[in-house]
């Protein structure tokens, strides 16, 4: 017990030493169904609601270059960095001939990017709304389904824990689920940060991340 408590204390101290990344700008382009958030550590999140393909959910990096910003997406289909220019509350994101220039407007409201994508599909009346999810969201849903799957005897194995941690105000929905054919218990932790961004962590055999 003492060793476990000491280990948890060290983990908390390491977490406290980590710099806090804050969202310094949230911008939406409702006409094109895109949104981008920029964080203080030079990272961010870009999403695009696609009516025919899986939604884009990218984690770009950005830096200031003179009077503009250079934004680099992780998407392998976007081979060149993008150029972002800020004029008041208007952010323009442009690139080469393979990129359609997007015009964003800054929002002061808390921006939930997953909700933004869902709202875009709803407004557009997409027939496959709810199916055009990002790969991250699909993985999350698959893990969540495992957490409430029926056992061989028809019993429910789902176990959901919903809480907000006291360290950084992160909201967690932890679902420990059914046992797979190899005897491993699957589970998922869906974490939502105070700035509205979300992350999904999967685990096995009761190894809960928190």
mmCIF file with all atom_site columns, C-alpha atoms in Angstrom:
data_model
loop_
_atom_site.group_PDB
_atom_site.id
_atom_site.type_symbol
_atom_site.label_atom_id
_atom_site.label_alt_id
_atom_site.label_comp_id
_atom_site.label_asym_id
_atom_site.label_entity_id
_atom_site.label_seq_id
_atom_site.pdbx_PDB_ins_code
_atom_site.Cartn_x
_atom_site.Cartn_y
_atom_site.Cartn_z
_atom_site.occupancy
_atom_site.B_iso_or_equiv
_atom_site.pdbx_formal_charge
_atom_site.auth_seq_id
_atom_site.auth_comp_id
_atom_site.auth_asym_id
_atom_site.auth_atom_id
_atom_site.pdbx_PDB_model_num
ATOM 1   C CA . UNK A 1 1   ? 0.000   0.000   0.000   1.00 0.00 ? 1   UNK A CA 1
ATOM 2   C CA . UNK A 1 2   ? 2.801   2.435   0.907   1.00 0.00 ? 2   UNK A CA 1
ATOM 3   C CA . UNK A 1 3   ? 4.647   1.712   -2.331  1.00 0.00 ? 3   UNK A CA 1
ATOM 4   C CA . UNK A 1 4   ? 1.464   2.214   -4.360  1.00 0.00 ? 4   UNK A CA 1
ATOM 5   C CA . UNK A 1 5   ? 0.718   5.499   -2.582  1.00 0.00 ? 5   UNK A CA 1
ATOM 6   C CA . UNK A 1 6   ? 4.260   6.758   -3.167  1.00 0.00 ? 6   UNK A CA 1
ATOM 7   C CA . UNK A 1 7   ? 4.053   5.828   -6.851  1.00 0.00 ? 7   UNK A CA 1
ATOM 8   C CA . UNK A 1 8   ? 0.755   7.717   -7.260  1.00 0.00 ? 8   UNK A CA 1
ATOM 9   C CA . UNK A 1 9   ? 2.274   10.748  -5.499  1.00 0.00 ? 9   UNK A CA 1
ATOM 10  C CA . UNK A 1 10  ? 5.264   10.758  -7.866  1.00 0.00 ? 10  UNK A CA 1
ATOM 11  C CA . UNK A 1 11  ? 2.936   10.514  -10.852 1.00 0.00 ? 11  UNK A CA 1
ATOM 12  C CA . UNK A 1 12  ? 0.910   13.486  -9.599  1.00 0.00 ? 12  UNK A CA 1
ATOM 13  C CA . UNK A 1 13  ? 4.081   15.537  -9.061  1.00 0.00 ? 13  UNK A CA 1
ATOM 14  C CA . UNK A 1 14  ? 5.269   14.759  -12.595 1.00 0.00 ? 14  UNK A CA 1
ATOM 15  C CA . UNK A 1 15  ? 1.897   15.822  -13.933 1.00 0.00 ? 15  UNK A CA 1
ATOM 16  C CA . UNK A 1 16  ? 2.008   19.089  -11.997 1.00 0.00 ? 16  UNK A CA 1
ATOM 17  C CA . UNK A 1 17  ? 5.444   19.883  -13.462 1.00 0.00 ? 17  UNK A CA 1
ATOM 18  C CA . UNK A 1 18  ? 4.152   19.582  -17.012 1.00 0.00 ? 18  UNK A CA 1
ATOM 19  C CA . UNK A 1 19  ? 3.369   22.971  -18.638 1.00 0.00 ? 19  UNK A CA 1
ATOM 20  C CA . UNK A 1 20  ? -0.323  23.682  -19.041 1.00 0.00 ? 20  UNK A CA 1
ATOM 21  C CA . UNK A 1 21  ? -1.365  24.112  -22.661 1.00 0.00 ? 21  UNK A CA 1
ATOM 22  C CA . UNK A 1 22  ? -4.134  26.697  -23.030 1.00 0.00 ? 22  UNK A CA 1
ATOM 23  C CA . UNK A 1 23  ? -6.386  27.362  -25.992 1.00 0.00 ? 23  UNK A CA 1
ATOM 24  C CA . UNK A 1 24  ? -5.514  30.854  -27.225 1.00 0.00 ? 24  UNK A CA 1
ATOM 25  C CA . UNK A 1 25  ? -7.866  30.954  -30.197 1.00 0.00 ? 25  UNK A CA 1
ATOM 26  C CA . UNK A 1 26  ? -10.933 29.081  -31.489 1.00 0.00 ? 26  UNK A CA 1
ATOM 27  C CA . UNK A 1 27  ? -12.129 29.747  -35.028 1.00 0.00 ? 27  UNK A CA 1
ATOM 28  C CA . UNK A 1 28  ? -15.068 28.354  -37.013 1.00 0.00 ? 28  UNK A CA 1
ATOM 29  C CA . UNK A 1 29  ? -15.956 28.262  -40.703 1.00 0.00 ? 29  UNK A CA 1
ATOM 30  C CA . UNK A 1 30  ? -19.584 27.156  -40.613 1.00 0.00 ? 30  UNK A CA 1
ATOM 31  C CA . UNK A 1 31  ? -19.981 27.594  -44.360 1.00 0.00 ? 31  UNK A CA 1
ATOM 32  C CA . UNK A 1 32  ? -17.335 24.959  -45.122 1.00 0.00 ? 32  UNK A CA 1
ATOM 33  C CA . UNK A 1 33  ? -17.956 22.923  -41.950 1.00 0.00 ? 33  UNK A CA 1
ATOM 34  C CA . UNK A 1 34  ? -14.488 23.402  -40.487 1.00 0.00 ? 34  UNK A CA 1
ATOM 35  C CA . UNK A 1 35  ? -13.074 24.623  -37.183 1.00 0.00 ? 35  UNK A CA 1
ATOM 36  C CA . UNK A 1 36  ? -9.616  25.068  -35.705 1.00 0.00 ? 36  UNK A CA 1
ATOM 37  C CA . UNK A 1 37  ? -8.262  25.594  -32.208 1.00 0.00 ? 37  UNK A CA 1
ATOM 38  C CA . UNK A 1 38  ? -4.750  26.906  -31.531 1.00 0.00 ? 38  UNK A CA 1
ATOM 39  C CA . UNK A 1 39  ? -2.977  26.245  -28.242 1.00 0.00 ? 39  UNK A CA 1
ATOM 40  C CA . UNK A 1 40  ? -0.235  28.120  -26.443 1.00 0.00 ? 40  UNK A CA 1
ATOM 41  C CA . UNK A 1 41  ? 2.329   25.319  -26.889 1.00 0.00 ? 41  UNK A CA 1
ATOM 42  C CA . UNK A 1 42  ? 2.254   25.501  -30.693 1.00 0.00 ? 42  UNK A CA 1
ATOM 43  C CA . UNK A 1 43  ? -0.202  22.641  -31.172 1.00 0.00 ? 43  UNK A CA 1
ATOM 44  C CA . UNK A 1 44  ? -3.870  22.645  -32.049 1.00 0.00 ? 44  UNK A CA 1
ATOM 45  C CA . UNK A 1 45  ? -6.799  20.740  -33.483 1.00 0.00 ? 45  UNK A CA 1
ATOM 46  C CA . UNK A 1 46  ? -8.430  21.066  -36.903 1.00 0.00 ? 46  UNK A CA 1
ATOM 47  C CA . UNK A 1 47  ? -11.712 19.374  -37.835 1.00 0.00 ? 47  UNK A CA 1
ATOM 48  C CA . UNK A 1 48  ? -13.734 19.242  -41.026 1.00 0.00 ? 48  UNK A CA 1
ATOM 49  C CA . UNK A 1 49  ? -17.207 17.735  -41.448 1.00 0.00 ? 49  UNK A CA 1
ATOM 50  C CA . UNK A 1 50  ? -17.236 15.680  -44.647 1.00 0.00 ? 50  UNK A CA 1
ATOM 51  C CA . UNK A 1 51  ? -20.596 14.505  -45.976 1.00 0.00 ? 51  UNK A CA 1
ATOM 52  C CA . UNK A 1 52  ? -19.104 11.725  -48.123 1.00 0.00 ? 52  UNK A CA 1
ATOM 53  C CA . UNK A 1 53  ? -15.970 10.577  -46.302 1.00 0.00 ? 53  UNK A CA 1
ATOM 54  C CA . UNK A 1 54  ? -14.854 10.160  -42.676 1.00 0.00 ? 54  UNK A CA 1
ATOM 55  C CA . UNK A 1 55  ? -14.494 13.522  -40.959 1.00 0.00 ? 55  UNK A CA 1
ATOM 56  C CA . UNK A 1 56  ? -11.060 15.113  -40.683 1.00 0.00 ? 56  UNK A CA 1
ATOM 57  C CA . UNK A 1 57  ? -9.688  15.406  -37.156 1.00 0.00 ? 57  UNK A CA 1
ATOM 58  C CA . UNK A 1 58  ? -6.092  16.596  -37.303 1.00 0.00 ? 58  UNK A CA 1
ATOM 59  C CA . UNK A 1 59  ? -3.581  17.740  -34.682 1.00 0.00 ? 59  UNK A CA 1
ATOM 60  C CA . UNK A 1 60  ? -1.557  20.448  -36.453 1.00 0.00 ? 60  UNK A CA 1
ATOM 61  C CA . UNK A 1 61  ? 1.430   22.398  -35.225 1.00 0.00 ? 61  UNK A CA 1
ATOM 62  C CA . UNK A 1 62  ? 1.820   26.130  -35.784 1.00 0.00 ? 62  UNK A CA 1
ATOM 63  C CA . UNK A 1 63  ? 4.364   28.914  -35.452 1.00 0.00 ? 63  UNK A CA 1
ATOM 64  C CA . UNK A 1 64  ? 4.518   32.651  -36.140 1.00 0.00 ? 64  UNK A CA 1
ATOM 65  C CA . UNK A 1 65  ? 6.486   33.646  -39.244 1.00 0.00 ? 65  UNK A CA 1
ATOM 66  C CA . UNK A 1 66  ? 6.652   37.422  -39.573 1.00 0.00 ? 66  UNK A CA 1
ATOM 67  C CA . UNK A 1 67  ? 3.178   38.797  -40.287 1.00 0.00 ? 67  UNK A CA 1
ATOM 68  C CA . UNK A 1 68  ? 1.570   35.371  -40.719 1.00 0.00 ? 68  UNK A CA 1
ATOM 69  C CA . UNK A 1 69  ? 1.471   31.909  -39.158 1.00 0.00 ? 69  UNK A CA 1
ATOM 70  C CA . UNK A 1 70  ? 2.667   28.613  -40.627 1.00 0.00 ? 70  UNK A CA 1
ATOM 71  C CA . UNK A 1 71  ? 0.338   25.695  -39.902 1.00 0.00 ? 71  UNK A CA 1
ATOM 72  C CA . UNK A 1 72  ? 1.477   22.117  -40.545 1.00 0.00 ? 72  UNK A CA 1
ATOM 73  C CA . UNK A 1 73  ? -1.152  19.365  -40.625 1.00 0.00 ? 73  UNK A CA 1
ATOM 74  C CA . UNK A 1 74  ? -0.370  15.726  -39.849 1.00 0.00 ? 74  UNK A CA 1
ATOM 75  C CA . UNK A 1 75  ? -2.542  14.601  -42.777 1.00 0.00 ? 75  UNK A CA 1
ATOM 76  C CA . UNK A 1 76  ? -0.288  12.887  -45.348 1.00 0.00 ? 76  UNK A CA 1
ATOM 77  C CA . UNK A 1 77  ? -2.582  14.158  -48.116 1.00 0.00 ? 77  UNK A CA 1
ATOM 78  C CA . UNK A 1 78  ? -1.597  17.746  -47.294 1.00 0.00 ? 78  UNK A CA 1
ATOM 79  C CA . UNK A 1 79  ? 2.019   17.801  -48.451 1.00 0.00 ? 79  UNK A CA 1
ATOM 80  C CA . UNK A 1 80  ? 2.771   21.514  -47.921 1.00 0.00 ? 80  UNK A CA 1
ATOM 81  C CA . UNK A 1 81  ? 2.429   23.716  -44.834 1.00 0.00 ? 81  UNK A CA 1
ATOM 82  C CA . UNK A 1 82  ? -0.531  26.098  -44.772 1.00 0.00 ? 82  UNK A CA 1
ATOM 83  C CA . UNK A 1 83  ? -0.419  29.847  -44.293 1.00 0.00 ? 83  UNK A CA 1
ATOM 84  C CA . UNK A 1 84  ? -2.718  31.461  -41.736 1.00 0.00 ? 84  UNK A CA 1
ATOM 85  C CA . UNK A 1 85  ? -3.297  35.217  -41.686 1.00 0.00 ? 85  UNK A CA 1
ATOM 86  C CA . UNK A 1 86  ? -5.190  36.978  -38.916 1.00 0.00 ? 86  UNK A CA 1
ATOM 87  C CA . UNK A 1 87  ? -7.136  40.184  -39.577 1.00 0.00 ? 87  UNK A CA 1
ATOM 88  C CA . UNK A 1 88  ? -9.076  41.192  -36.489 1.00 0.00 ? 88  UNK A CA 1
ATOM 89  C CA . UNK A 1 89  ? -11.409 38.271  -35.755 1.00 0.00 ? 89  UNK A CA 1
ATOM 90  C CA . UNK A 1 90  ? -10.963 36.751  -39.223 1.00 0.00 ? 90  UNK A CA 1
ATOM 91  C CA . UNK A 1 91  ? -8.508  33.884  -39.815 1.00 0.00 ? 91  UNK A CA 1
ATOM 92  C CA . UNK A 1 92  ? -7.726  32.854  -43.391 1.00 0.00 ? 92  UNK A CA 1
ATOM 93  C CA . UNK A 1 93  ? -6.103  29.467  -43.981 1.00 0.00 ? 93  UNK A CA 1
ATOM 94  C CA . UNK A 1 94  ? -4.601  29.024  -47.429 1.00 0.00 ? 94  UNK A CA 1
ATOM 95  C CA . UNK A 1 95  ? -2.254  26.590  -49.137 1.00 0.00 ? 95  UNK A CA 1
ATOM 96  C CA . UNK A 1 96  ? -1.218  25.257  -52.520 1.00 0.00 ? 96  UNK A CA 1
ATOM 97  C CA . UNK A 1 97  ? -3.519  24.247  -55.382 1.00 0.00 ? 97  UNK A CA 1
ATOM 98  C CA . UNK A 1 98  ? -4.614  21.123  -53.465 1.00 0.00 ? 98  UNK A CA 1
ATOM 99  C CA . UNK A 1 99  ? -6.073  23.177  -50.596 1.00 0.00 ? 99  UNK A CA 1
ATOM 100 C CA . UNK A 1 100 ? -9.296  25.182  -50.714 1.00 0.00 ? 100 UNK A CA 1
ATOM 101 C CA . UNK A 1 101 ? -8.815  28.472  -48.897 1.00 0.00 ? 101 UNK A CA 1
ATOM 102 C CA . UNK A 1 102 ? -10.931 28.613  -45.736 1.00 0.00 ? 102 UNK A CA 1
ATOM 103 C CA . UNK A 1 103 ? -12.163 31.714  -43.908 1.00 0.00 ? 103 UNK A CA 1
ATOM 104 C CA . UNK A 1 104 ? -12.729 31.361  -40.165 1.00 0.00 ? 104 UNK A CA 1
ATOM 105 C CA . UNK A 1 105 ? -14.313 33.667  -37.628 1.00 0.00 ? 105 UNK A CA 1
ATOM 106 C CA . UNK A 1 106 ? -13.047 33.775  -34.056 1.00 0.00 ? 106 UNK A CA 1
ATOM 107 C CA . UNK A 1 107 ? -15.492 32.624  -31.404 1.00 0.00 ? 107 UNK A CA 1
ATOM 108 C CA . UNK A 1 108 ? -15.348 33.532  -27.731 1.00 0.00 ? 108 UNK A CA 1
ATOM 109 C CA . UNK A 1 109 ? -17.638 30.671  -26.776 1.00 0.00 ? 109 UNK A CA 1
ATOM 110 C CA . UNK A 1 110 ? -16.321 27.355  -25.493 1.00 0.00 ? 110 UNK A CA 1
ATOM 111 C CA . UNK A 1 111 ? -15.920 25.225  -28.601 1.00 0.00 ? 111 UNK A CA 1
ATOM 112 C CA . UNK A 1 112 ? -16.610 21.481  -28.393 1.00 0.00 ? 112 UNK A CA 1
ATOM 113 C CA . UNK A 1 113 ? -15.214 20.194  -31.685 1.00 0.00 ? 113 UNK A CA 1
ATOM 114 C CA . UNK A 1 114 ? -17.051 16.863  -31.550 1.00 0.00 ? 114 UNK A CA 1
ATOM 115 C CA . UNK A 1 115 ? -20.349 18.702  -31.056 1.00 0.00 ? 115 UNK A CA 1
ATOM 116 C CA . UNK A 1 116 ? -19.401 21.103  -33.853 1.00 0.00 ? 116 UNK A CA 1
ATOM 117 C CA . UNK A 1 117 ? -18.992 18.179  -36.277 1.00 0.00 ? 117 UNK A CA 1
ATOM 118 C CA . UNK A 1 118 ? -22.301 16.647  -35.213 1.00 0.00 ? 118 UNK A CA 1
ATOM 119 C CA . UNK A 1 119 ? -24.095 19.990  -35.599 1.00 0.00 ? 119 UNK A CA 1
ATOM 120 C CA . UNK A 1 120 ? -22.645 20.464  -39.082 1.00 0.00 ? 120 UNK A CA 1
ATOM 121 C CA . UNK A 1 121 ? -23.956 17.084  -40.220 1.00 0.00 ? 121 UNK A CA 1
ATOM 122 C CA . UNK A 1 122 ? -27.338 17.837  -38.676 1.00 0.00 ? 122 UNK A CA 1
ATOM 123 C CA . UNK A 1 123 ? -27.577 21.216  -40.414 1.00 0.00 ? 123 UNK A CA 1
ATOM 124 C CA . UNK A 1 124 ? -26.554 19.706  -43.732 1.00 0.00 ? 124 UNK A CA 1
ATOM 125 C CA . UNK A 1 125 ? -29.059 16.862  -43.359 1.00 0.00 ? 125 UNK A CA 1
ATOM 126 C CA . UNK A 1 126 ? -26.452 14.234  -44.127 1.00 0.00 ? 126 UNK A CA 1
ATOM 127 C CA . UNK A 1 127 ? -28.087 10.882  -44.756 1.00 0.00 ? 127 UNK A CA 1
ATOM 128 C CA . UNK A 1 128 ? -25.182 9.121   -43.074 1.00 0.00 ? 128 UNK A CA 1
ATOM 129 C CA . UNK A 1 129 ? -25.027 11.482  -40.122 1.00 0.00 ? 129 UNK A CA 1
ATOM 130 C CA . UNK A 1 130 ? -23.468 9.632   -37.192 1.00 0.00 ? 130 UNK A CA 1
ATOM 131 C CA . UNK A 1 131 ? -21.512 7.339   -39.492 1.00 0.00 ? 131 UNK A CA 1
ATOM 132 C CA . UNK A 1 132 ? -19.043 9.915   -40.844 1.00 0.00 ? 132 UNK A CA 1
ATOM 133 C CA . UNK A 1 133 ? -17.029 10.013  -37.677 1.00 0.00 ? 133 UNK A CA 1
ATOM 134 C CA . UNK A 1 134 ? -13.320 10.531  -37.288 1.00 0.00 ? 134 UNK A CA 1
ATOM 135 C CA . UNK A 1 135 ? -11.101 7.503   -36.868 1.00 0.00 ? 135 UNK A CA 1
ATOM 136 C CA . UNK A 1 136 ? -10.547 8.524   -33.231 1.00 0.00 ? 136 UNK A CA 1
ATOM 137 C CA . UNK A 1 137 ? -14.295 8.680   -32.587 1.00 0.00 ? 137 UNK A CA 1
ATOM 138 C CA . UNK A 1 138 ? -14.839 5.327   -34.271 1.00 0.00 ? 138 UNK A CA 1
ATOM 139 C CA . UNK A 1 139 ? -12.194 3.723   -32.061 1.00 0.00 ? 139 UNK A CA 1
ATOM 140 C CA . UNK A 1 140 ? -13.823 5.308   -29.029 1.00 0.00 ? 140 UNK A CA 1
ATOM 141 C CA . UNK A 1 141 ? -17.248 3.978   -29.957 1.00 0.00 ? 141 UNK A CA 1
ATOM 142 C CA . UNK A 1 142 ? -15.878 0.502   -30.609 1.00 0.00 ? 142 UNK A CA 1
ATOM 143 C CA . UNK A 1 143 ? -14.264 0.441   -27.185 1.00 0.00 ? 143 UNK A CA 1
ATOM 144 C CA . UNK A 1 144 ? -17.426 1.801   -25.577 1.00 0.00 ? 144 UNK A CA 1
ATOM 145 C CA . UNK A 1 145 ? -19.464 -0.942  -27.264 1.00 0.00 ? 145 UNK A CA 1
ATOM 146 C CA . UNK A 1 146 ? -17.075 -3.484  -25.805 1.00 0.00 ? 146 UNK A CA 1
ATOM 147 C CA . UNK A 1 147 ? -17.751 -1.957  -22.389 1.00 0.00 ? 147 UNK A CA 1
ATOM 148 C CA . UNK A 1 148 ? -21.485 -2.699  -22.624 1.00 0.00 ? 148 UNK A CA 1
ATOM 149 C CA . UNK A 1 149 ? -21.361 -5.884  -24.653 1.00 0.00 ? 149 UNK A CA 1
ATOM 150 C CA . UNK A 1 150 ? -23.435 -8.856  -23.618 1.00 0.00 ? 150 UNK A CA 1
ATOM 151 C CA . UNK A 1 151 ? -21.598 -11.836 -22.136 1.00 0.00 ? 151 UNK A CA 1
ATOM 152 C CA . UNK A 1 152 ? -22.133 -15.384 -23.361 1.00 0.00 ? 152 UNK A CA 1
ATOM 153 C CA . UNK A 1 153 ? -24.803 -15.871 -20.714 1.00 0.00 ? 153 UNK A CA 1
ATOM 154 C CA . UNK A 1 154 ? -26.625 -12.700 -21.806 1.00 0.00 ? 154 UNK A CA 1
ATOM 155 C CA . UNK A 1 155 ? -25.570 -10.686 -18.738 1.00 0.00 ? 155 UNK A CA 1
ATOM 156 C CA . UNK A 1 156 ? -24.363 -7.074  -18.896 1.00 0.00 ? 156 UNK A CA 1
ATOM 157 C CA . UNK A 1 157 ? -20.648 -6.596  -18.168 1.00 0.00 ? 157 UNK A CA 1
ATOM 158 C CA . UNK A 1 158 ? -20.667 -2.792  -18.490 1.00 0.00 ? 158 UNK A CA 1
ATOM 159 C CA . UNK A 1 159 ? -19.281 -0.671  -15.654 1.00 0.00 ? 159 UNK A CA 1
ATOM 160 C CA . UNK A 1 160 ? -19.248 3.119   -16.146 1.00 0.00 ? 160 UNK A CA 1
ATOM 161 C CA . UNK A 1 161 ? -17.466 5.632   -13.931 1.00 0.00 ? 161 UNK A CA 1
ATOM 162 C CA . UNK A 1 162 ? -18.141 9.345   -14.555 1.00 0.00 ? 162 UNK A CA 1
ATOM 163 C CA . UNK A 1 163 ? -16.045 11.916  -12.680 1.00 0.00 ? 163 UNK A CA 1
ATOM 164 C CA . UNK A 1 164 ? -13.949 15.108  -12.892 1.00 0.00 ? 164 UNK A CA 1
ATOM 165 C CA . UNK A 1 165 ? -10.417 14.875  -11.509 1.00 0.00 ? 165 UNK A CA 1
ATOM 166 C CA . UNK A 1 166 ? -9.207  17.448  -9.017  1.00 0.00 ? 166 UNK A CA 1
ATOM 167 C CA . UNK A 1 167 ? -5.776  17.865  -10.602 1.00 0.00 ? 167 UNK A CA 1
ATOM 168 C CA . UNK A 1 168 ? -6.710  19.752  -13.762 1.00 0.00 ? 168 UNK A CA 1
ATOM 169 C CA . UNK A 1 169 ? -10.498 19.727  -14.011 1.00 0.00 ? 169 UNK A CA 1
ATOM 170 C CA . UNK A 1 170 ? -10.510 16.998  -16.682 1.00 0.00 ? 170 UNK A CA 1
ATOM 171 C CA . UNK A 1 171 ? -13.817 15.179  -17.067 1.00 0.00 ? 171 UNK A CA 1
ATOM 172 C CA . UNK A 1 172 ? -13.624 11.396  -17.471 1.00 0.00 ? 172 UNK A CA 1
ATOM 173 C CA . UNK A 1 173 ? -16.109 8.754   -18.551 1.00 0.00 ? 173 UNK A CA 1
ATOM 174 C CA . UNK A 1 174 ? -14.377 5.461   -17.796 1.00 0.00 ? 174 UNK A CA 1
ATOM 175 C CA . UNK A 1 175 ? -15.996 2.292   -19.100 1.00 0.00 ? 175 UNK A CA 1
ATOM 176 C CA . UNK A 1 176 ? -14.644 -1.117  -18.152 1.00 0.00 ? 176 UNK A CA 1
ATOM 177 C CA . UNK A 1 177 ? -16.266 -3.743  -20.283 1.00 0.00 ? 177 UNK A CA 1
ATOM 178 C CA . UNK A 1 178 ? -16.661 -7.311  -21.413 1.00 0.00 ? 178 UNK A CA 1
ATOM 179 C CA . UNK A 1 179 ? -13.967 -9.969  -21.474 1.00 0.00 ? 179 UNK A CA 1
ATOM 180 C CA . UNK A 1 180 ? -12.739 -10.911 -24.943 1.00 0.00 ? 180 UNK A CA 1
ATOM 181 C CA . UNK A 1 181 ? -12.110 -14.410 -26.269 1.00 0.00 ? 181 UNK A CA 1
ATOM 182 C CA . UNK A 1 182 ? -8.543  -14.385 -24.903 1.00 0.00 ? 182 UNK A CA 1
ATOM 183 C CA . UNK A 1 183 ? -9.718  -13.567 -21.385 1.00 0.00 ? 183 UNK A CA 1
ATOM 184 C CA . UNK A 1 184 ? -8.719  -9.880  -21.433 1.00 0.00 ? 184 UNK A CA 1
ATOM 185 C CA . UNK A 1 185 ? -11.102 -7.274  -20.070 1.00 0.00 ? 185 UNK A CA 1
ATOM 186 C CA . UNK A 1 186 ? -11.361 -4.270  -22.375 1.00 0.00 ? 186 UNK A CA 1
ATOM 187 C CA . UNK A 1 187 ? -12.100 -0.693  -21.390 1.00 0.00 ? 187 UNK A CA 1
ATOM 188 C CA . UNK A 1 188 ? -11.902 2.954   -22.414 1.00 0.00 ? 188 UNK A CA 1
ATOM 189 C CA . UNK A 1 189 ? -11.418 6.349   -20.766 1.00 0.00 ? 189 UNK A CA 1
ATOM 190 C CA . UNK A 1 190 ? -13.007 9.260   -22.630 1.00 0.00 ? 190 UNK A CA 1
ATOM 191 C CA . UNK A 1 191 ? -11.362 12.442  -21.296 1.00 0.00 ? 191 UNK A CA 1
ATOM 192 C CA . UNK A 1 192 ? -12.614 15.974  -21.963 1.00 0.00 ? 192 UNK A CA 1
ATOM 193 C CA . UNK A 1 193 ? -10.247 18.829  -21.178 1.00 0.00 ? 193 UNK A CA 1
ATOM 194 C CA . UNK A 1 194 ? -11.457 22.142  -19.692 1.00 0.00 ? 194 UNK A CA 1
ATOM 195 C CA . UNK A 1 195 ? -11.000 23.780  -23.113 1.00 0.00 ? 195 UNK A CA 1
ATOM 196 C CA . UNK A 1 196 ? -13.430 21.319  -24.712 1.00 0.00 ? 196 UNK A CA 1
ATOM 197 C CA . UNK A 1 197 ? -10.911 19.112  -26.519 1.00 0.00 ? 197 UNK A CA 1
ATOM 198 C CA . UNK A 1 198 ? -11.293 15.380  -26.009 1.00 0.00 ? 198 UNK A CA 1
ATOM 199 C CA . UNK A 1 199 ? -9.022  12.337  -25.926 1.00 0.00 ? 199 UNK A CA 1
ATOM 200 C CA . UNK A 1 200 ? -9.637  8.608   -25.744 1.00 0.00 ? 200 UNK A CA 1
ATOM 201 C CA . UNK A 1 201 ? -7.446  6.075   -23.926 1.00 0.00 ? 201 UNK A CA 1
ATOM 202 C CA . UNK A 1 202 ? -7.937  2.324   -24.168 1.00 0.00 ? 202 UNK A CA 1
ATOM 203 C CA . UNK A 1 203 ? -6.772  -0.243  -21.641 1.00 0.00 ? 203 UNK A CA 1
ATOM 204 C CA . UNK A 1 204 ? -7.014  -3.947  -20.845 1.00 0.00 ? 204 UNK A CA 1
ATOM 205 C CA . UNK A 1 205 ? -7.227  -6.205  -17.804 1.00 0.00 ? 205 UNK A CA 1
ATOM 206 C CA . UNK A 1 206 ? -8.459  -3.527  -15.428 1.00 0.00 ? 206 UNK A CA 1
ATOM 207 C CA . UNK A 1 207 ? -5.429  -1.294  -15.952 1.00 0.00 ? 207 UNK A CA 1
ATOM 208 C CA . UNK A 1 208 ? -7.435  1.904   -15.512 1.00 0.00 ? 208 UNK A CA 1
ATOM 209 C CA . UNK A 1 209 ? -5.519  5.056   -16.412 1.00 0.00 ? 209 UNK A CA 1
ATOM 210 C CA . UNK A 1 210 ? -6.900  6.943   -13.388 1.00 0.00 ? 210 UNK A CA 1
#
